[in-house]
Tab-separated table of C-alpha atoms and ligand atoms in Angstrom:
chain	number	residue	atom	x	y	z
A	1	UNK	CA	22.388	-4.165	-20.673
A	2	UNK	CA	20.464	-5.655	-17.836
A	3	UNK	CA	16.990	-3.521	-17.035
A	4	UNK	CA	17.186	-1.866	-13.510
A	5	UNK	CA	14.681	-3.802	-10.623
A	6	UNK	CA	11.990	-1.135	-10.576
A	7	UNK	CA	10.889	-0.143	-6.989
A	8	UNK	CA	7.421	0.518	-5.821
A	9	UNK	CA	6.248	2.223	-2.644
A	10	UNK	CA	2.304	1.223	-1.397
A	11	UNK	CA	0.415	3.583	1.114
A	12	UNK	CA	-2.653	0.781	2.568
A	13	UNK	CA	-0.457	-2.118	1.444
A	14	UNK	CA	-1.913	-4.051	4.843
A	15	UNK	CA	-5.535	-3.442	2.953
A	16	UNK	CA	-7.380	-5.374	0.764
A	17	UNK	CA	-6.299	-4.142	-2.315
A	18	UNK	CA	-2.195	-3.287	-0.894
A	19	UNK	CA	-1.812	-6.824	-0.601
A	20	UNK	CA	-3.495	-7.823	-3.881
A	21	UNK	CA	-1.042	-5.393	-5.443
A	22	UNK	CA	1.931	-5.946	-4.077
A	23	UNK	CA	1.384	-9.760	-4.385
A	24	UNK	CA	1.412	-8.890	-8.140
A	25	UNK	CA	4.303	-6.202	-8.635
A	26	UNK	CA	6.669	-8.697	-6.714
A	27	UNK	CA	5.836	-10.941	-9.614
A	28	UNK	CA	6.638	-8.597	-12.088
A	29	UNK	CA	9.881	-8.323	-10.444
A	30	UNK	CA	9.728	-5.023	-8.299
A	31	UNK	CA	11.284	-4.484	-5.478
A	32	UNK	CA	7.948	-3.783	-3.256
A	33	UNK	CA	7.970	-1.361	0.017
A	34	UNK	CA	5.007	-0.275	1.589
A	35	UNK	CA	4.325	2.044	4.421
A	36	UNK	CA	2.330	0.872	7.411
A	37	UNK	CA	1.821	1.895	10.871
A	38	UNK	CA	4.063	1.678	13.728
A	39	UNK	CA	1.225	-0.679	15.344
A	40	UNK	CA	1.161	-3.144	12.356
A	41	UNK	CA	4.974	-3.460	12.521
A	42	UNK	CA	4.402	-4.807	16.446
A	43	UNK	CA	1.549	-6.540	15.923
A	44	UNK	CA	2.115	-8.622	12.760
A	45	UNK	CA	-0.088	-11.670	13.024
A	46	UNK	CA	-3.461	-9.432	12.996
A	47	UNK	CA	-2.348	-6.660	11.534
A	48	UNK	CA	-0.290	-7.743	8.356
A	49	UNK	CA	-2.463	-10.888	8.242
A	50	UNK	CA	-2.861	-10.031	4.348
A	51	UNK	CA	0.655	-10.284	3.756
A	52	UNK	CA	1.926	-13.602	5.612
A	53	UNK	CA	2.729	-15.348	2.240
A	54	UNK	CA	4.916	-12.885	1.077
A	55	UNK	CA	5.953	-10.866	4.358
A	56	UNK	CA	9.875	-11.384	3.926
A	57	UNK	CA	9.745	-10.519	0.170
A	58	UNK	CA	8.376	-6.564	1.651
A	59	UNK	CA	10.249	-3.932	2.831
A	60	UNK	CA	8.069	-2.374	5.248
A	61	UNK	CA	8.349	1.602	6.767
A	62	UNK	CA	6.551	2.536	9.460
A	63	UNK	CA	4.834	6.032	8.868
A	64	UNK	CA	1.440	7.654	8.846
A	65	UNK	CA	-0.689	9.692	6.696
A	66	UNK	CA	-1.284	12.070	9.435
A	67	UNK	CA	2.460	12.794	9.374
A	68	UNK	CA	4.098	14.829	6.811
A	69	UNK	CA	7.935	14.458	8.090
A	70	UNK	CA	7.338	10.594	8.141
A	71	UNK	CA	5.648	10.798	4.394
A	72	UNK	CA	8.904	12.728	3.732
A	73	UNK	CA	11.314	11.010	5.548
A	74	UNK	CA	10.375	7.503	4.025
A	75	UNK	CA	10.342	8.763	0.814
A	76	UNK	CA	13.401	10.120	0.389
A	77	UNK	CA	14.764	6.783	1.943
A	78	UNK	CA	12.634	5.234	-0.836
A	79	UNK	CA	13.153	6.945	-3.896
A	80	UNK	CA	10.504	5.141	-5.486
A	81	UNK	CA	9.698	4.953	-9.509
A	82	UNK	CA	5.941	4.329	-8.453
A	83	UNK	CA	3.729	5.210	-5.889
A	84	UNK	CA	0.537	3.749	-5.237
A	85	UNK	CA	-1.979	6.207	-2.899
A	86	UNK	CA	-4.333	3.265	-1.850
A	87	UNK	CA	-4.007	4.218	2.218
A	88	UNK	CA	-7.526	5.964	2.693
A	89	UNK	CA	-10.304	6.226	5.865
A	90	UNK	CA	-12.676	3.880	3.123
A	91	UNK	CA	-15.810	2.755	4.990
A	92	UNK	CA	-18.224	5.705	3.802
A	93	UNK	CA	-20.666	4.992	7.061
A	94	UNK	CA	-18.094	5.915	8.903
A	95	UNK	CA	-17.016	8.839	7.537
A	96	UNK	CA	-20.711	10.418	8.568
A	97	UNK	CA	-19.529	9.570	11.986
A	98	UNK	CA	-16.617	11.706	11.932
A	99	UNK	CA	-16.340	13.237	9.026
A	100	UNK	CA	-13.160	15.194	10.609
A	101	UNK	CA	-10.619	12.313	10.633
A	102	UNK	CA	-11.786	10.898	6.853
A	103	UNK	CA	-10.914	15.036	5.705
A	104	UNK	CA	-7.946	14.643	7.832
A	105	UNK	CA	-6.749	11.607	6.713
A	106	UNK	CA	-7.759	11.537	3.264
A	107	UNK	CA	-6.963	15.242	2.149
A	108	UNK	CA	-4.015	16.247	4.075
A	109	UNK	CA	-2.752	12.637	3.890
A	110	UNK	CA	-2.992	12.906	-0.131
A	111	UNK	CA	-1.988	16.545	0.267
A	112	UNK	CA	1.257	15.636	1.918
A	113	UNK	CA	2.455	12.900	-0.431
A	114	UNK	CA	1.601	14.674	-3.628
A	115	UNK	CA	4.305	17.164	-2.137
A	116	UNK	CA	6.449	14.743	-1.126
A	117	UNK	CA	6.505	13.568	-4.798
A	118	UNK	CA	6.990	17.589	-6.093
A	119	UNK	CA	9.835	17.986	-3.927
A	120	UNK	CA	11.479	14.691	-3.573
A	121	UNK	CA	11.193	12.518	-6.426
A	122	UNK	CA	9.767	14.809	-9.467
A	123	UNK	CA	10.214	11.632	-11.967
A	124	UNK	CA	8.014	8.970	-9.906
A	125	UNK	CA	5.125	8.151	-11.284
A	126	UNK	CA	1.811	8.451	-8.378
A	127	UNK	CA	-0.943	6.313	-8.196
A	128	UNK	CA	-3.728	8.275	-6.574
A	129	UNK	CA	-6.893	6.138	-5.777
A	130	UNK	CA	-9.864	7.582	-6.320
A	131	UNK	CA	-13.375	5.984	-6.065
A	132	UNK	CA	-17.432	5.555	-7.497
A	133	UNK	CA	-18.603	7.005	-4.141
A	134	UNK	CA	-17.652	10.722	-5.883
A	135	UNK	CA	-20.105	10.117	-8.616
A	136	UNK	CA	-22.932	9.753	-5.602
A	137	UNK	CA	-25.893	10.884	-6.933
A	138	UNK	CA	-24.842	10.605	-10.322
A	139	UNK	CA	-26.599	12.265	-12.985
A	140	UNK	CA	-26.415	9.376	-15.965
A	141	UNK	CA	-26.302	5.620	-15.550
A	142	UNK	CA	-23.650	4.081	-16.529
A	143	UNK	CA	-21.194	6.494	-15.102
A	144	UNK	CA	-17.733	7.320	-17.383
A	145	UNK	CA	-14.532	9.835	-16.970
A	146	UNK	CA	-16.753	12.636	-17.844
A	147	UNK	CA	-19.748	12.179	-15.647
A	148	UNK	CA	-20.390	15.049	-13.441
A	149	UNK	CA	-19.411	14.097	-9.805
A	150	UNK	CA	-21.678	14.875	-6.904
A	151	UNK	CA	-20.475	12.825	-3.732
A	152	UNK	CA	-22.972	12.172	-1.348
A	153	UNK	CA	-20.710	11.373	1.787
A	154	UNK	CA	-17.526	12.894	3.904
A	155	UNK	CA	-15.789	9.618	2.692
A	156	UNK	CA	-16.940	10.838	-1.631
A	157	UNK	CA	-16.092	14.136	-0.907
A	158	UNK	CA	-12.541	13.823	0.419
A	159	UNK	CA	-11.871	11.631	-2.895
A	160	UNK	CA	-13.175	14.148	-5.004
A	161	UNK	CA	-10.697	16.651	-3.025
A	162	UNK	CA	-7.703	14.297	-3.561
A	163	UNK	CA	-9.029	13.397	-7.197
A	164	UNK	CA	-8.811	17.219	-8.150
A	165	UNK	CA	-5.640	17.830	-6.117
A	166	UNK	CA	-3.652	14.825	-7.757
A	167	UNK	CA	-4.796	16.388	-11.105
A	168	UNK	CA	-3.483	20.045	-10.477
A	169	UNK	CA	-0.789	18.836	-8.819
A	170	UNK	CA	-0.184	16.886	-12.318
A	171	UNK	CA	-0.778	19.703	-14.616
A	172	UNK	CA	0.554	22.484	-12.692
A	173	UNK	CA	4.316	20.852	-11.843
A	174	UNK	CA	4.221	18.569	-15.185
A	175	UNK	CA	3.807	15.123	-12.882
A	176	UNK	CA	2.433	11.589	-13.807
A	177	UNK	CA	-0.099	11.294	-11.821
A	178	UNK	CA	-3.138	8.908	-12.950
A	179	UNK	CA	-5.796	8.362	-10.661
A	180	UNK	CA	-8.086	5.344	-10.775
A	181	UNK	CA	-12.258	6.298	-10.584
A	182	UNK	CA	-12.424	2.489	-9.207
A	183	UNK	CA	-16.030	0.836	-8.718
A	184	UNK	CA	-16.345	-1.547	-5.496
A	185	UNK	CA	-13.912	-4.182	-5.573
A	186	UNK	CA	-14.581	-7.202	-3.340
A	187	UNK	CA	-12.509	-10.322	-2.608
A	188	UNK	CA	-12.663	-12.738	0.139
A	189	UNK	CA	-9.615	-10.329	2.025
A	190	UNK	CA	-12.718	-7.758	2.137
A	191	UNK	CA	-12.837	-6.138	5.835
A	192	UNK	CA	-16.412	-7.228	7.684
A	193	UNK	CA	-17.830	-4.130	7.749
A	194	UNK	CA	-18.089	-4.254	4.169
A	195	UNK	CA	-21.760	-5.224	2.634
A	196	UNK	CA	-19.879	-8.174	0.445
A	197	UNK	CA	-18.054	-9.184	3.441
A	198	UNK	CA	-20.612	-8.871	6.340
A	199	UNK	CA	-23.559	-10.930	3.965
A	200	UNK	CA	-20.604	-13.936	3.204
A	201	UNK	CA	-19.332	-14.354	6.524
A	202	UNK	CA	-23.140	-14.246	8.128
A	203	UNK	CA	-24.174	-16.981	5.348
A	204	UNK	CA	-21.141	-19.165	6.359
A	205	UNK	CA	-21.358	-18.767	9.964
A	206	UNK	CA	-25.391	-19.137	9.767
A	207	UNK	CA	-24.321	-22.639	7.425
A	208	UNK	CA	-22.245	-23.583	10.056
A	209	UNK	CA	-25.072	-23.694	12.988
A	210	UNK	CA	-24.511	-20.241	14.157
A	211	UNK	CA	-27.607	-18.660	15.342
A	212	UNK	CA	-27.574	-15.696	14.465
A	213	UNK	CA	-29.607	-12.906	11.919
A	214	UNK	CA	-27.903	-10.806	9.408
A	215	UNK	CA	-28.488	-7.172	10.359
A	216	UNK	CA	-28.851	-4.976	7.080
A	217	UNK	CA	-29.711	-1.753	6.082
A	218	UNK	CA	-30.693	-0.407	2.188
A	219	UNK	CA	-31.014	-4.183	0.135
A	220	UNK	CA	-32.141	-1.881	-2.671
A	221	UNK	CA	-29.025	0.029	-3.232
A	222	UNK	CA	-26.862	-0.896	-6.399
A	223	UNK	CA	-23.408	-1.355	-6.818
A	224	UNK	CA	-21.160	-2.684	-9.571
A	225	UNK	CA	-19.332	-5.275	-7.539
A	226	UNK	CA	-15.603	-6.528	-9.396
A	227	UNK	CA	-12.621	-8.626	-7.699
A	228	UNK	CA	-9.682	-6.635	-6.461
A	229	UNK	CA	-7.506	-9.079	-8.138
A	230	UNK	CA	-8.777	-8.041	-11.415
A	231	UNK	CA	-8.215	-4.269	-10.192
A	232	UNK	CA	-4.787	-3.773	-8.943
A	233	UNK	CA	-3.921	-4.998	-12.580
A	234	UNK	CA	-5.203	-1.609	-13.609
A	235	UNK	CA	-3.595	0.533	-11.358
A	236	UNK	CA	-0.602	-0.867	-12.445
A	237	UNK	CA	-1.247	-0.526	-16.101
A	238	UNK	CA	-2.454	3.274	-15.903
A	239	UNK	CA	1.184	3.896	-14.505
A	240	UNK	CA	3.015	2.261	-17.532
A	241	UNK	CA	1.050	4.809	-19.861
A	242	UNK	CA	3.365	7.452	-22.223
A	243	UNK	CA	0.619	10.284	-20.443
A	244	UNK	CA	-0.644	10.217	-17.357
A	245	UNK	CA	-4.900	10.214	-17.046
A	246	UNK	CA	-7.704	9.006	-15.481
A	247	UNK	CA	-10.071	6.153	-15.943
A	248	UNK	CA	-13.067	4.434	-14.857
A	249	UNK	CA	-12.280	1.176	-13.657
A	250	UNK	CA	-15.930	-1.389	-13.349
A	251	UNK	CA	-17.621	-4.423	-14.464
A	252	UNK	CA	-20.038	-2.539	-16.169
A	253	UNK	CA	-23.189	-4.793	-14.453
A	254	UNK	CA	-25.093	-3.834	-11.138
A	255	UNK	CA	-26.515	-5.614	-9.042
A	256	UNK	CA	-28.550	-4.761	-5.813
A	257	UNK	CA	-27.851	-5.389	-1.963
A	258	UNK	CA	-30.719	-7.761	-2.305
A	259	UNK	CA	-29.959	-9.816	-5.173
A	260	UNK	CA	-25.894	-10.028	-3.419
A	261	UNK	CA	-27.527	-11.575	-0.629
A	262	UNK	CA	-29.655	-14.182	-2.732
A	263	UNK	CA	-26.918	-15.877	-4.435
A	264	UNK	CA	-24.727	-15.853	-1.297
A	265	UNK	CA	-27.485	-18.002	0.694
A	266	UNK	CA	-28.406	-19.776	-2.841
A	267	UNK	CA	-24.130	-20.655	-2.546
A	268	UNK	CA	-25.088	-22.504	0.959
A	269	UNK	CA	-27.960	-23.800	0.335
A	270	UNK	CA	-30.575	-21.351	2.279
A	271	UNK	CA	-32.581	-18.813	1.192
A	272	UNK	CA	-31.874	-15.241	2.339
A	273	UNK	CA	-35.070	-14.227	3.266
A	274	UNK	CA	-35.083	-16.267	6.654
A	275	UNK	CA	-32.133	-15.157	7.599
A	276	UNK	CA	-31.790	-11.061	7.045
A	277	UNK	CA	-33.345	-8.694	8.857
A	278	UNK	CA	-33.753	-5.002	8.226
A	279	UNK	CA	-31.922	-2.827	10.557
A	280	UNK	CA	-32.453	1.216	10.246
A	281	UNK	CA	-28.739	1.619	12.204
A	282	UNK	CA	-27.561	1.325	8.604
A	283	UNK	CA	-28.884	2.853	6.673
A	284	UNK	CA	-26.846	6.067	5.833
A	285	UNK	CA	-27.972	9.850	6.123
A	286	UNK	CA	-27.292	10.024	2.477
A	287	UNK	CA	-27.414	7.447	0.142
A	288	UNK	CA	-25.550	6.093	-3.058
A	289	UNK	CA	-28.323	4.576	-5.143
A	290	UNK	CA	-26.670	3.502	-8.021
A	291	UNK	CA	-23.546	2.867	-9.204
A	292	UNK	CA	-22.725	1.025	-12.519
A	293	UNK	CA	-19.338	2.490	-14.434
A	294	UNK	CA	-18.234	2.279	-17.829
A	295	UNK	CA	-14.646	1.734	-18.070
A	296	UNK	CA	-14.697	1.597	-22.149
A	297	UNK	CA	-11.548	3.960	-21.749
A	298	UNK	CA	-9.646	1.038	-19.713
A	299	UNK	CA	-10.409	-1.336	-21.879
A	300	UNK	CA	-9.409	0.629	-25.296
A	301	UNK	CA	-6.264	2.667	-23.733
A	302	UNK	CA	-5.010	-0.175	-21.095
A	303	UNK	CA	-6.415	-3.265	-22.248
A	304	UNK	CA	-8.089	-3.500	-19.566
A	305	UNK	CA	-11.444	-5.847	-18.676
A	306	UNK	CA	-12.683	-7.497	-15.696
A	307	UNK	CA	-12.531	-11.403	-15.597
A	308	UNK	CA	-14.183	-12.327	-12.793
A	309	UNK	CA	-17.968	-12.362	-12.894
A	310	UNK	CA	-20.336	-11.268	-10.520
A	311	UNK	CA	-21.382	-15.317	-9.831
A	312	UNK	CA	-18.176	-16.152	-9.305
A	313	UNK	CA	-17.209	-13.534	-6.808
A	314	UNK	CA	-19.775	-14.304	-4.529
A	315	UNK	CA	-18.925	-17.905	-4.791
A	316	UNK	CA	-15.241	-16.699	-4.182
A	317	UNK	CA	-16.307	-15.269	-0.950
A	318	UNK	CA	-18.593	-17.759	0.237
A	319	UNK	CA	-16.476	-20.737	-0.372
A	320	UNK	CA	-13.552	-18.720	1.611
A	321	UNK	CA	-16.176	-18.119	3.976
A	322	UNK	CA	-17.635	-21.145	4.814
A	323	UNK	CA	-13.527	-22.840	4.952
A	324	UNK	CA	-12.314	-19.794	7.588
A	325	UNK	CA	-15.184	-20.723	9.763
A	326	UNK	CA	-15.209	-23.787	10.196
A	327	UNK	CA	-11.492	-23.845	11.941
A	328	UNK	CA	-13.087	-21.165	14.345
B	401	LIG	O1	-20.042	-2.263	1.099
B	401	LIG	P1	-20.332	-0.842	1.329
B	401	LIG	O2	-20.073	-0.317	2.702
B	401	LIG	O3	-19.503	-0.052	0.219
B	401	LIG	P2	-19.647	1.416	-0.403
B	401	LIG	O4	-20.281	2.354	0.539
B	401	LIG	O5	-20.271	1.285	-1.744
B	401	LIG	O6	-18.126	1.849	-0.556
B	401	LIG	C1	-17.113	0.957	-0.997
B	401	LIG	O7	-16.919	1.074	-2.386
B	401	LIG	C2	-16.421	2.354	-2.815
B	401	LIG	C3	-16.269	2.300	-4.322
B	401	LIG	O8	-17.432	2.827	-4.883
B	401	LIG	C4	-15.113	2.675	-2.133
B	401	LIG	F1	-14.637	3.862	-2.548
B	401	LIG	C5	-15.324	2.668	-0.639
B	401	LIG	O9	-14.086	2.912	0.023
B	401	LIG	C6	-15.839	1.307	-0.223
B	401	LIG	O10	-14.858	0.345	-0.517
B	401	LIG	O11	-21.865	-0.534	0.998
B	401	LIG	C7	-22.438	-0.884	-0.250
B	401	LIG	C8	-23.948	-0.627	-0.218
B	401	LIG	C9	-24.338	0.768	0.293
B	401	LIG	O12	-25.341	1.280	-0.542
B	401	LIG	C10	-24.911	0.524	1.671
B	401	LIG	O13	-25.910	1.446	2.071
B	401	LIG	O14	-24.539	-1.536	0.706
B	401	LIG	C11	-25.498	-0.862	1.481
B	401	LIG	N1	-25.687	-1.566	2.744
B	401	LIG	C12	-26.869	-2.103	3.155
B	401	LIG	N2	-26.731	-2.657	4.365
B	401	LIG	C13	-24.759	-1.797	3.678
B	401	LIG	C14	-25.411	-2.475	4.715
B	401	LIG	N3	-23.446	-1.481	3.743
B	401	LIG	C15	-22.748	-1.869	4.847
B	401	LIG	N4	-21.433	-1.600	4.904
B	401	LIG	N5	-23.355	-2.524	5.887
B	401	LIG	C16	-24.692	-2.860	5.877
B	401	LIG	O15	-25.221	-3.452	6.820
């Protein structure tokens, strides 16, 4: 008997890691739909930009996560077997700026589909993404499913909300829902506001004759920097589980602001240290000072492992770099 196509629905598939994961559960043969503003649907070349290559192969409905009735109306149009949460307000600076729209948009947005699922489609199986940022000051080093979370930002503490909610929701009304605790995933489709991003496209424009300085704020704080290629893999995995659970998703290395921007001027042939300049705008009220997770669960229960190394990322995003801006 021939298997049924199974069909996945993708809140932020016009992100980063959306189009990274759609990309790779059309080729595992679903049927991919993703929800996106009614802006991105008008304004396709800048908005969808992620998904040109494989833009006919989507079905896309326009809704928003500040909108229960169109959560609920494009679900039930939908029916999907998975859904992946990835739609989120993400940049933590700006989530001390207005805290009120990352709640908004992160909480009740989660809050609303997580009831969507209860009351229309019971048997789908939820991808809720949550994040490093809720570890924040974290009390242990490397950080693993049973660290004690204590977010240090609006942006940490609205993914703690929707980390706990997505697990209640799960054991109260007998749901699969797995949420991912992912680490900072970087790939040349990073937004610019990014630290990954912003230091990669500075070193290429600076390589190109640009004259210009790279404004930065704490070079000292620590992250544990993987490719979003390597992570959408997981999300998918934690959904073909016989239980739903959690797990830490990371490279298990750190490395610092500082030693990012080294390699990424090493990678074009200048050395960093002419180039950046410490600016106090960003630095954040509170700060994240290190983050290094331990996804020994992934790898034992998924089979899961980062491949790409922390070299070759930055080269990744340099090399991408340096090619998008030179046709500018
Ligand atoms: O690149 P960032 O803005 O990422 P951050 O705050 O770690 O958050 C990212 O990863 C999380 C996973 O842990 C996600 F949940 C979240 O949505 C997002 O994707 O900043 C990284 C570090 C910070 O310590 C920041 O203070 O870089 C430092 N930094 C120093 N100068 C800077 C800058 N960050 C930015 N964005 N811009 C700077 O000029």
């Amino acid at each position: 008997m021939a298997t049924q196509t199974k069909r996945a629905l993708i809140t932020g598939i016009t992100g980063q890691d959306g189009s990274y994961l759609a990309e790779y559960l059309l080729s595992q043969g679903y049927e991919v739909h993703g929800i996106v503003r009614r802006v991105a649907l008008e304004d396709p070349s800048n908005r969808l930009v992620r998904l040109s290559s494989i833009l006919e192969k989507l079905h896309l409905h326009s809704a928003s996560l500040e909108s229960f009735p169109s959560l609920y109306r494009v679900i039930s149009e939908v029916r999907p077997d998975e859904l992946y949460h990835l739609a989120a307000q993400s940049f933590v600076s700006y989530s001390f700026e207005d805290s009120f729209s990352t709640f908004s948009t992160n909480i009740d947005g989660t809050h609303s589909l997580l009831e969507c699922v209860r009351d229309l489609v019971p048997e789908c199986r939820m991808y809720f993404a949550g994040s490093s940022e809720m570890f924040g000051h974290a009390a242990e080093v490397p950080q693993s499913e049973t660290t004690r979370f204590y977010p240090r930002s609006p942006y940490g503490i609205s993914k703690v909300t929707g980390f706990h909610m997505s697990r209640n929701y799960r054991e109260s009304y007998n749901l699969f829902i797995a949420s991912g605790i992912m680490f900072n995933h970087e790939s040349p489709r990073r937004g610019f506001e990014f630290v990954t991003r912003k230091i990669t496209s500075h070193a290429a424009r600076i390589r190109h004759g640009a004259r210009i300085k790279l404004p930065l704020g704490n070079l000292d704080a620590k992250r544990d920097w993987g490719f979003a290629g390597d992570y959408v893999k997981a999300m998918h995995q934690m959904l073909q589980q016989d239980q739903p659970d959690d797990f830490v998703i990371a490279t298990g290395q750190t490395h610092s602001v500082r030693e990012f921007c080294q390699l990424a001027f090493e990678e074009v042939g200048l050395n960093y240290e002419d180039h950046v300049v410490v600016d106090p705008r960003f630095y954040r009220p509170a700060e994240v000072h290190v983050l290094m997770g331990d996804s020994t669960k992934a790898r034992e229960k998924l089979g899961w492992k980062a491949e790409v190394t922390f070299p070759d990322l930055v080269r990744m995003m340099v090399q991408h770099d340096l090619e998008h801006f030179s046709r500018k």
